[in-house]
GROMACS .gro file of C-alpha atoms in nm:
model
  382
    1UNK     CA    1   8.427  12.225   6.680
    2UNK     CA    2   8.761  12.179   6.553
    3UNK     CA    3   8.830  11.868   6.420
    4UNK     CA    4   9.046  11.620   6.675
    5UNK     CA    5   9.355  11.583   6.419
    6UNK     CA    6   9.414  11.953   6.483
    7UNK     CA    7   9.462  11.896   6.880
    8UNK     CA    8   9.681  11.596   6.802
    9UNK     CA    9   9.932  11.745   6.477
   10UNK     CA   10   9.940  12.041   6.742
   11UNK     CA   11  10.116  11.791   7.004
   12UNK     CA   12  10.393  11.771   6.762
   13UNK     CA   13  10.458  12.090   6.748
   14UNK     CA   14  10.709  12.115   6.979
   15UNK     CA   15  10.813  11.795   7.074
   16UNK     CA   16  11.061  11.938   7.427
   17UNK     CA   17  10.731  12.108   7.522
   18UNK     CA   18  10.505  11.784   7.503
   19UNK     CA   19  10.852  11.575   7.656
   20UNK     CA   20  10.797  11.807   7.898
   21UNK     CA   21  10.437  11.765   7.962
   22UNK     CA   22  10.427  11.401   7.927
   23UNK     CA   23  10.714  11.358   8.216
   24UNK     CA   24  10.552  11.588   8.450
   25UNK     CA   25  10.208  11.424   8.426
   26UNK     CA   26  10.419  11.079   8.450
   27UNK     CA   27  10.576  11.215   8.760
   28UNK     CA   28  10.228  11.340   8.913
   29UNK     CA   29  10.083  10.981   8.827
   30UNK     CA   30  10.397  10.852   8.943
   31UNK     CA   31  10.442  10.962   9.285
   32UNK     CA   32  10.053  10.920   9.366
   33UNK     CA   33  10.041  10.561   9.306
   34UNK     CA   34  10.388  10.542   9.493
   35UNK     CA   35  10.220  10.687   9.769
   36UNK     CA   36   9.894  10.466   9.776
   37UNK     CA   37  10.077  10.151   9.757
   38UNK     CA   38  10.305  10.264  10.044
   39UNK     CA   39  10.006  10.377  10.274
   40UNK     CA   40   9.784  10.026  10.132
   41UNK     CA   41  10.078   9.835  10.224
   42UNK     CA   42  10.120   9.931  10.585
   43UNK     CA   43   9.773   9.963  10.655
   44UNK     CA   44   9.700   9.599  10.551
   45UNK     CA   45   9.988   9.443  10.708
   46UNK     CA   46   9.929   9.563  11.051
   47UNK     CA   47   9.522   9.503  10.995
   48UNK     CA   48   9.620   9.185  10.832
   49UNK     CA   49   9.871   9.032  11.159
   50UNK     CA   50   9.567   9.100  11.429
   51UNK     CA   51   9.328   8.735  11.435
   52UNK     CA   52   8.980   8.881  11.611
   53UNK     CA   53   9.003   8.516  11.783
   54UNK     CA   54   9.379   8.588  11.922
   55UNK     CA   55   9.332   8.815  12.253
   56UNK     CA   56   9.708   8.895  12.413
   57UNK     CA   57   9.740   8.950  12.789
   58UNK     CA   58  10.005   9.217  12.859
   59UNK     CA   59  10.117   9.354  13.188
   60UNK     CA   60   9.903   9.636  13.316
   61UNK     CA   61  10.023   9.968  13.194
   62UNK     CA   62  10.239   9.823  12.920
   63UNK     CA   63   9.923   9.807  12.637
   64UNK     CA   64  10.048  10.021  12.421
   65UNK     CA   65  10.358   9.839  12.367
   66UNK     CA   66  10.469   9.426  12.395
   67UNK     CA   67  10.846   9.479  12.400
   68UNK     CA   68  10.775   9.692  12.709
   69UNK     CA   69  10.551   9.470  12.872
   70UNK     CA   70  10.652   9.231  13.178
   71UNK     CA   71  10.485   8.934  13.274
   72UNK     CA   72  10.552   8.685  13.540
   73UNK     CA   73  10.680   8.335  13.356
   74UNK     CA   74  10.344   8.118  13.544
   75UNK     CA   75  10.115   8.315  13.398
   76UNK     CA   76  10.076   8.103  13.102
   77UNK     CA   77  10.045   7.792  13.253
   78UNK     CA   78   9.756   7.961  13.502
   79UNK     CA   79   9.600   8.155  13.225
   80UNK     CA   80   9.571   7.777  13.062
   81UNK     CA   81   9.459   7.618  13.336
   82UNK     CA   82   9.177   7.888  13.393
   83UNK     CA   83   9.025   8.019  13.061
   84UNK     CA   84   8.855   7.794  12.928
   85UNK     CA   85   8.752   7.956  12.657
   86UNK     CA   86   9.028   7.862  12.492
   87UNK     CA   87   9.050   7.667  12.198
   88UNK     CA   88   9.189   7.311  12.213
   89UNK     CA   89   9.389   7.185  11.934
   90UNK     CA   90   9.525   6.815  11.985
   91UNK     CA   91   9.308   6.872  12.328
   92UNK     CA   92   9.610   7.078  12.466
   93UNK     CA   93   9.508   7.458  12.569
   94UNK     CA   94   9.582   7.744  12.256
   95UNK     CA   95   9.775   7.937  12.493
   96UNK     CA   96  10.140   8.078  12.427
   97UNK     CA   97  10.353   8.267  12.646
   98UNK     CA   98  10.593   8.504  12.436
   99UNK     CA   99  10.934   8.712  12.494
  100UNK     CA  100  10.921   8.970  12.227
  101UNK     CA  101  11.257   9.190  12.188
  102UNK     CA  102  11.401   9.402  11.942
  103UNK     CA  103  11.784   9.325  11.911
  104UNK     CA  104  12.091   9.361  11.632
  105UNK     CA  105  12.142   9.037  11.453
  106UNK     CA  106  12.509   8.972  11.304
  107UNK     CA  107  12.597   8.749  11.012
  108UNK     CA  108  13.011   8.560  10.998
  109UNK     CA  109  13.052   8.812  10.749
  110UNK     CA  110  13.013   9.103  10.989
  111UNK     CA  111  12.681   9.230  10.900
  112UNK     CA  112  12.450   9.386  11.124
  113UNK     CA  113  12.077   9.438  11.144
  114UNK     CA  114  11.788   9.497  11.381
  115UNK     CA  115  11.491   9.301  11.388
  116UNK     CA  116  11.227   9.150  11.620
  117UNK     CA  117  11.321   8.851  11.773
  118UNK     CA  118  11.054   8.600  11.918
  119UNK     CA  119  11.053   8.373  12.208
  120UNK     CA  120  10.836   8.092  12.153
  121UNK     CA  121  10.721   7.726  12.241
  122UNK     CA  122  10.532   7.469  12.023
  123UNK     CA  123  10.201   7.661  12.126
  124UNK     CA  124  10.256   7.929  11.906
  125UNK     CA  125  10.170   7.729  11.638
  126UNK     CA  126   9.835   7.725  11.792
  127UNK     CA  127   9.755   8.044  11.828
  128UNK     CA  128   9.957   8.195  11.545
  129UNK     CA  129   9.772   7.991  11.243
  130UNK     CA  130   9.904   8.155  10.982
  131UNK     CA  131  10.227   8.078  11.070
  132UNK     CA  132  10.345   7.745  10.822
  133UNK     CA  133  10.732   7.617  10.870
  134UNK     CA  134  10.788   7.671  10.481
  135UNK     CA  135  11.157   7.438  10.527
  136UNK     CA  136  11.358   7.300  10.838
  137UNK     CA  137  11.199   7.241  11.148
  138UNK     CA  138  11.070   7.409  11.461
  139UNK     CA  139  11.362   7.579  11.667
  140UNK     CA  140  11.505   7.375  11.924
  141UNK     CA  141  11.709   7.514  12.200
  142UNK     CA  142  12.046   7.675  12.004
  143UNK     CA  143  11.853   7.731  11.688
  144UNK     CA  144  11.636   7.993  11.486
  145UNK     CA  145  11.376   8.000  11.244
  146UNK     CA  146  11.334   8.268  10.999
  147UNK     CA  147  11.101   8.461  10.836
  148UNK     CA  148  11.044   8.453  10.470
  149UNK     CA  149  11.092   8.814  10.491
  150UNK     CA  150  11.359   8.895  10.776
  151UNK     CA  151  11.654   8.992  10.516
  152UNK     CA  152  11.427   9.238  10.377
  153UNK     CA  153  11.419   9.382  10.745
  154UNK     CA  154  11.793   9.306  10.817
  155UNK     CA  155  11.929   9.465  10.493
  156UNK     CA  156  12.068   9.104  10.438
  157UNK     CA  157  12.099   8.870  10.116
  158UNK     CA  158  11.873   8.588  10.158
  159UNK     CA  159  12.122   8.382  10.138
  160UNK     CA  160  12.287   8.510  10.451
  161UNK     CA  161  11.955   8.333  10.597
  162UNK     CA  162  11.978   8.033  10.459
  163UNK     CA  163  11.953   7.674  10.638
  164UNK     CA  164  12.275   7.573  10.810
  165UNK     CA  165  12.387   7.928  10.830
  166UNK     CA  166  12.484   8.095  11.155
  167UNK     CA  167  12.368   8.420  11.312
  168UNK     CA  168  12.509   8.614  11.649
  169UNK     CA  169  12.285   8.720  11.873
  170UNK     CA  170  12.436   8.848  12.225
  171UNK     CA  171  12.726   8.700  12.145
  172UNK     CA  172  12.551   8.361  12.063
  173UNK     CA  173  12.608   8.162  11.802
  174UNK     CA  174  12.292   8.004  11.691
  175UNK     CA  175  12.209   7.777  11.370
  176UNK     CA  176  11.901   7.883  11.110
  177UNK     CA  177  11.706   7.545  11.142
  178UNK     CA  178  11.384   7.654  10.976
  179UNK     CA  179  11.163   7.906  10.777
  180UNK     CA  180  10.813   8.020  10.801
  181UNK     CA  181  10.589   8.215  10.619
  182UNK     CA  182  10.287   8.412  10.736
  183UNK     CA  183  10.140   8.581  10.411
  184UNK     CA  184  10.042   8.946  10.476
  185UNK     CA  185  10.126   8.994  10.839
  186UNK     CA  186  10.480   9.182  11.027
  187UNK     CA  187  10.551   8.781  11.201
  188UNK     CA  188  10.755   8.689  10.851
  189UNK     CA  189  10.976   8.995  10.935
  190UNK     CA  190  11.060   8.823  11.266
  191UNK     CA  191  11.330   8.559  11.344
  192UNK     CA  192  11.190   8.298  11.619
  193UNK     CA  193  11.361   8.114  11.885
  194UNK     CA  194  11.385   7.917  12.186
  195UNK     CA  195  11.172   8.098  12.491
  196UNK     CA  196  11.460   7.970  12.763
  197UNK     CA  197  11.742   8.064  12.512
  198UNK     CA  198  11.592   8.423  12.435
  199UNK     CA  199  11.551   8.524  12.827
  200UNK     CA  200  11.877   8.362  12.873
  201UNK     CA  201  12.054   8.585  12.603
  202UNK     CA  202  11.840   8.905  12.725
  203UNK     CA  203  11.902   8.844  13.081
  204UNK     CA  204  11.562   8.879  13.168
  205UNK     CA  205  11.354   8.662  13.382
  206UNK     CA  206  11.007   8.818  13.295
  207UNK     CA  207  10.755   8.708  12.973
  208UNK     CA  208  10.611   8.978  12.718
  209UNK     CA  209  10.270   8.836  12.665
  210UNK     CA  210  10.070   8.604  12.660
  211UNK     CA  211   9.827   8.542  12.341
  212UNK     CA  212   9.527   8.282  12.336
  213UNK     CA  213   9.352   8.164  12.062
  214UNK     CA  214   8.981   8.165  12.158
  215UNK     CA  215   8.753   7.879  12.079
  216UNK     CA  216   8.414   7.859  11.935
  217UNK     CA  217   8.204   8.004  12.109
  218UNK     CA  218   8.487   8.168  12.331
  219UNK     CA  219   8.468   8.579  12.428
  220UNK     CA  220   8.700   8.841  12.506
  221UNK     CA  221   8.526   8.869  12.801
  222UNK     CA  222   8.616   8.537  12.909
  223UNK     CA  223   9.004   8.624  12.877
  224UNK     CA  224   8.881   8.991  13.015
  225UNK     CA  225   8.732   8.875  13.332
  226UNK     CA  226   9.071   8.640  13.411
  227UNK     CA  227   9.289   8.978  13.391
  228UNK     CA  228   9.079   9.111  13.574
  229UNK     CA  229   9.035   8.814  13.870
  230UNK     CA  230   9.405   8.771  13.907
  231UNK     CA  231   9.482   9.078  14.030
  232UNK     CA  232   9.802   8.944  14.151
  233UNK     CA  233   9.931   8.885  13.789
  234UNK     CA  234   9.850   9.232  13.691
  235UNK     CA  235   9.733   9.135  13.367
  236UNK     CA  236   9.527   9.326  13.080
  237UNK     CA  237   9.331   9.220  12.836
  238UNK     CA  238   9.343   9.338  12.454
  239UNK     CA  239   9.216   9.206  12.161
  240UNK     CA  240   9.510   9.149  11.930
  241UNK     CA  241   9.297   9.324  11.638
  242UNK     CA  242   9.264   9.630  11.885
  243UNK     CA  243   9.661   9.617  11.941
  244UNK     CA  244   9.748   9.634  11.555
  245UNK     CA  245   9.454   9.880  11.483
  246UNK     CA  246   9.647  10.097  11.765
  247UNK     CA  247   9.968  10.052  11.602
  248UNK     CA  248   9.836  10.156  11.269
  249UNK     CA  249   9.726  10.461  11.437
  250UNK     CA  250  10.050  10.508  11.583
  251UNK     CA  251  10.226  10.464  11.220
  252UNK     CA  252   9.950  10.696  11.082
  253UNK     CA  253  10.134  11.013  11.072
  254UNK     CA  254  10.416  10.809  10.867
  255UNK     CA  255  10.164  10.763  10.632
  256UNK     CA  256  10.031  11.087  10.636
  257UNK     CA  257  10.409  11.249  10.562
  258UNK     CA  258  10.369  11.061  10.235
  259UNK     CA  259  10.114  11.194  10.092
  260UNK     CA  260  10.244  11.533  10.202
  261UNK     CA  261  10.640  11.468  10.044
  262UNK     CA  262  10.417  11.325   9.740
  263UNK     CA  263  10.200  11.660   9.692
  264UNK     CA  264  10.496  11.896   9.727
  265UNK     CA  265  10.708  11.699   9.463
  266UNK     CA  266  10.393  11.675   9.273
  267UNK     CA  267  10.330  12.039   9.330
  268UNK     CA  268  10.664  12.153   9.162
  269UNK     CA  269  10.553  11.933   8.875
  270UNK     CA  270  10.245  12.117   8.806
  271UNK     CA  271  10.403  12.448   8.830
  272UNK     CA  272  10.620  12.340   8.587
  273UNK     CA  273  10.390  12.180   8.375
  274UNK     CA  274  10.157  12.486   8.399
  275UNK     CA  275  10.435  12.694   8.286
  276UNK     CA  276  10.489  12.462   7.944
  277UNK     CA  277  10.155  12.551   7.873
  278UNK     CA  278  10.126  12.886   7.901
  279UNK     CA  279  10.444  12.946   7.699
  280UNK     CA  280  10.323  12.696   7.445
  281UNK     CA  281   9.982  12.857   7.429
  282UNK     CA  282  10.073  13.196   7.458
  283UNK     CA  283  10.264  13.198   7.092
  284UNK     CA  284   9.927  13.063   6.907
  285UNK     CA  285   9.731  13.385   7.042
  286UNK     CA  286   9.722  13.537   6.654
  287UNK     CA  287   9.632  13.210   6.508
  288UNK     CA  288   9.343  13.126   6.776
  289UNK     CA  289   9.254  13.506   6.632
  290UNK     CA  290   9.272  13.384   6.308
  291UNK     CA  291   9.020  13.065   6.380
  292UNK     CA  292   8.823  13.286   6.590
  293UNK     CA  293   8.806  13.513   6.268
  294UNK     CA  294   8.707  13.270   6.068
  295UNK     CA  295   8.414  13.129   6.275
  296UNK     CA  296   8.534  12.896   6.567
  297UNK     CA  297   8.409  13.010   6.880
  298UNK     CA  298   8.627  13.060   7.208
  299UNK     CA  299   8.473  12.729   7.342
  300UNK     CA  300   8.546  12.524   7.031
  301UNK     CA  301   8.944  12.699   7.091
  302UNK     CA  302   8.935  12.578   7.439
  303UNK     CA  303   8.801  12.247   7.422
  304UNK     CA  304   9.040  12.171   7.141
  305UNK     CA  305   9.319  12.316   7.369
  306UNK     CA  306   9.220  12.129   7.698
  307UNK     CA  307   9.219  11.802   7.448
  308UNK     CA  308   9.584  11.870   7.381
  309UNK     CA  309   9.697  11.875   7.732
  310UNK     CA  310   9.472  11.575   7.790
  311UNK     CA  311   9.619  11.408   7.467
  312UNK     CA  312  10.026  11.439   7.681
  313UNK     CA  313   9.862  11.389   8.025
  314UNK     CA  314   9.761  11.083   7.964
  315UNK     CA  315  10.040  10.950   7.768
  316UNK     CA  316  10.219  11.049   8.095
  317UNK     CA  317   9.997  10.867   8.269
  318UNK     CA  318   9.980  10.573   8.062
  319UNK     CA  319  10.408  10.541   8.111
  320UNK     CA  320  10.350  10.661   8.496
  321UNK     CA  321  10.149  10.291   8.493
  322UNK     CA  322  10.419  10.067   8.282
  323UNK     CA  323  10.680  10.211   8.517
  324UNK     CA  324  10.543  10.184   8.852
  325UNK     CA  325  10.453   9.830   8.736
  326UNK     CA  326  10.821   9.763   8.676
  327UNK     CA  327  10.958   9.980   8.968
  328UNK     CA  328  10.687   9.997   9.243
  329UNK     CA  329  10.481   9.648   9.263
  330UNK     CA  330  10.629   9.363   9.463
  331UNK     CA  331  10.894   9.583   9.633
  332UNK     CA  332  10.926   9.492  10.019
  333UNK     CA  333  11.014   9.796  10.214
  334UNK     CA  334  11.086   9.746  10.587
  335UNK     CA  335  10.970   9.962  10.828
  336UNK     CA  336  11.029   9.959  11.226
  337UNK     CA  337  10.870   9.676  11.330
  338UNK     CA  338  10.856   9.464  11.019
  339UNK     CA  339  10.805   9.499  10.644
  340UNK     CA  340  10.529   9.569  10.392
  341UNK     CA  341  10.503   9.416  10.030
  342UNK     CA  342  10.389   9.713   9.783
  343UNK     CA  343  10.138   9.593   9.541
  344UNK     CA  344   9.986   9.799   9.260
  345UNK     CA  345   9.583   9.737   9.295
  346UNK     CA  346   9.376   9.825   9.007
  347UNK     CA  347   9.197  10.074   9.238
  348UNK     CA  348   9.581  10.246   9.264
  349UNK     CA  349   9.643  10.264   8.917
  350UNK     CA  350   9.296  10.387   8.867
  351UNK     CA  351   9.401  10.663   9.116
  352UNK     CA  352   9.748  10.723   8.896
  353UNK     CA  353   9.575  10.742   8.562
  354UNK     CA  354   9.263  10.956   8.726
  355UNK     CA  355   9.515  11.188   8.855
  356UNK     CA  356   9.720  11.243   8.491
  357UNK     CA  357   9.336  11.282   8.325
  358UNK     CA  358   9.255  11.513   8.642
  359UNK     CA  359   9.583  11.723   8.573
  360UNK     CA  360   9.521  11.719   8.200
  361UNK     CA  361   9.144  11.877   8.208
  362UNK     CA  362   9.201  12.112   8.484
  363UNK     CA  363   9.597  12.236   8.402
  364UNK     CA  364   9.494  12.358   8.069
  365UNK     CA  365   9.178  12.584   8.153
  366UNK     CA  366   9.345  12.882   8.310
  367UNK     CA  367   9.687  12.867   8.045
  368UNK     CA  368   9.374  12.836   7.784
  369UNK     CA  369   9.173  13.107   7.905
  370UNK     CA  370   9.421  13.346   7.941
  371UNK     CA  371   9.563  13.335   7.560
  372UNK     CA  372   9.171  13.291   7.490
  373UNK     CA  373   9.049  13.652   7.665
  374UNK     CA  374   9.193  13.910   7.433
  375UNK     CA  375   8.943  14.011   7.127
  376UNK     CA  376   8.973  13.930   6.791
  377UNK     CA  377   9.140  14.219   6.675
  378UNK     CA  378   9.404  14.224   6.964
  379UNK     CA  379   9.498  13.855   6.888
  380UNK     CA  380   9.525  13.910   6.537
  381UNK     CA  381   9.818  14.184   6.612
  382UNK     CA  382   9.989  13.944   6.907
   0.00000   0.00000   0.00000
């Protein structure tokens, strides 16, 4: 075998060759860790929002969607009264009735955003237990509370969110009062309110759902069998894991087009890179004659080129990692119906890095066998 310094003084040859290697495999790492963490990110924030012990009641017909759902505003209070398999924090009933809507937002400045916007009463601290008021207080009537990630979703400063500030909604002025966070879930991309000021504002006289927080020991069946007895309040039952799995479906071909933009970039990248490497193997074809001439074998010749190219893949792949460290983990992209934190798992970088190795090994074996196939005495007249 040829000795390894060969492979790596061979790297320097041409230095815009290996700049060119090195960038393309950092590209190829690049985009396919930028493409994990977007598809981990929404994936786990959607599986991440749905409690197995939260069931929602939605109107029939409308369980596919909660903004487009329509419930009748006693429905809580009977759902309370009658399921009691609900838990019972404080010995009052874990059962909140909810407006959801999706409606522009405007700052005193004149900035405008869409987000979800939440009806709520106290009990949605009961059902919602992730939910922690991070600052203020609970919104009373005339007031919000915020997300610790809603400016992500408006396109706002976070300032612009601050306590004391003022947002329009309607043509309402209403004051921030509080914050909340919700680690991991799409609520902390939501602004919450009063339930009476939200249908007042919406000009609707009709709930979105109804979510309760089952106790120990407490079924989906139990909640199942109420939708299902008050026929009159044309209800149906769905666990709120089930609804979130079913939106992740929904969002799945989002994810799926990101993979797909990633492999065609990527794809240009190799082409390129494959390119570098036939040109830069293609003038050595007398001196891998020469070697051959003087005793190497064509395997020793193609193991030391295949090191070469895995010598620059990996340095690609190893800047790949330092930059989407810098560029890619802990960015907050927002999506339609909340946001998603990007984080760079050691399983995704493992990806990145496997892929620059992957491109390394398996780039350099048809460039290398090509310059390799001639004989002897054809190379040595190249």
């Amino acid at each position: 075998m040829l000795p390894l310094s060969y492979s790596i003084r061979n790297l320097f040859r041409s230095p815009g060759r290996l700049a060119q290697i090195v960038l393309g495999s950092a590209l190829v790492s690049l985009l396919l860790m930028a493409a994990a963490a977007i598809n981990a990110g929404m994936e786990g924030v959607l599986g991440a929002t749905g409690s197995p012990r939260n069931v929602i009641l939605l109107g029939a017909g409308s369980e596919e969607s909660v903004e487009r759902s329509e419930i009748a505003p006693s429905a809580p209070g009977i759902a309370a009264a009658a399921i009691r398999a609900a838990d019972q924090p404080l010995g009052q009933p874990a059962v909140s009735g909810e407006v959801n809507f999706m409606n522009y937002v405007e700052t005193p400045g004149g900035e405008k955003g869409q987000i979800t916007l939440r009806g709520i009463t106290p009990a949605a601290l009961a059902v919602h237990t992730e939910v922690r008021v991070t600052a203020g207080a609970f919104p009373a009537p005339g007031q919000l509370m915020v997300g610790r990630l809603a400016h992500y979703k408006l396109g706002f400063p976070e300032a612009a969110l601050a306590l004391g500030k003022t947002l329009r909604i309607a043509g309402a002025d209403l004051v921030i009062a509080g914050r909340f966070d919700a680690p991991g879930t799409v609520l902390e991309s939501e602004i919450w309110m009063d339930q009476g000021d939200l249908l007042t504002l919406t000009q609707r006289d009709t709930l979105s759902a109804i979510v309760v927080r089952l106790g120990e020991g407490g079924e989906f069946d139990d909640v199942d069998l109420f939708a299902k007895q008050r026929l009159d309040l044309e209800l149906a039952a769905l666990s709120e894991s089930d609804y979130y799995d079913r939106l992740a479906s929904f969002y799945a071909p989002v994810r799926y087009l990101t993979w797909i933009s990633a492999a065609l970039i990527a794809a240009g990248a190799i082409f390129g890179g494959l390119n570098t490497l036939y040109a830069a193997f293609a003038s050595r074809i007398r001196e891998f004659g020469a070697l051959q001439a003087i005793g190497y074998s064509r395997t020793a010749l193609l193991v030391s080129l295949v090191q070469e190219s895995l010598f620059a893949a990996l340095a690609g792949a190893l800047l790949a990692g330092a930059l989407a460290l810098l560029l890619v983990d802990g960015v907050t992209v927002p999506f339609s119906i909340g946001t998603f934190t990007m984080a760079l798992t050691p399983g995704i970088l493992a990806l990145g890095i496997g892929g620059g190795v992957a491109l390394g090994i398996f780039g350099a074996l048809p460039p290398a066998w090509a310059c390799l196939r001639p004989p002897i005495t054809t190379a040595l007249r190249a």
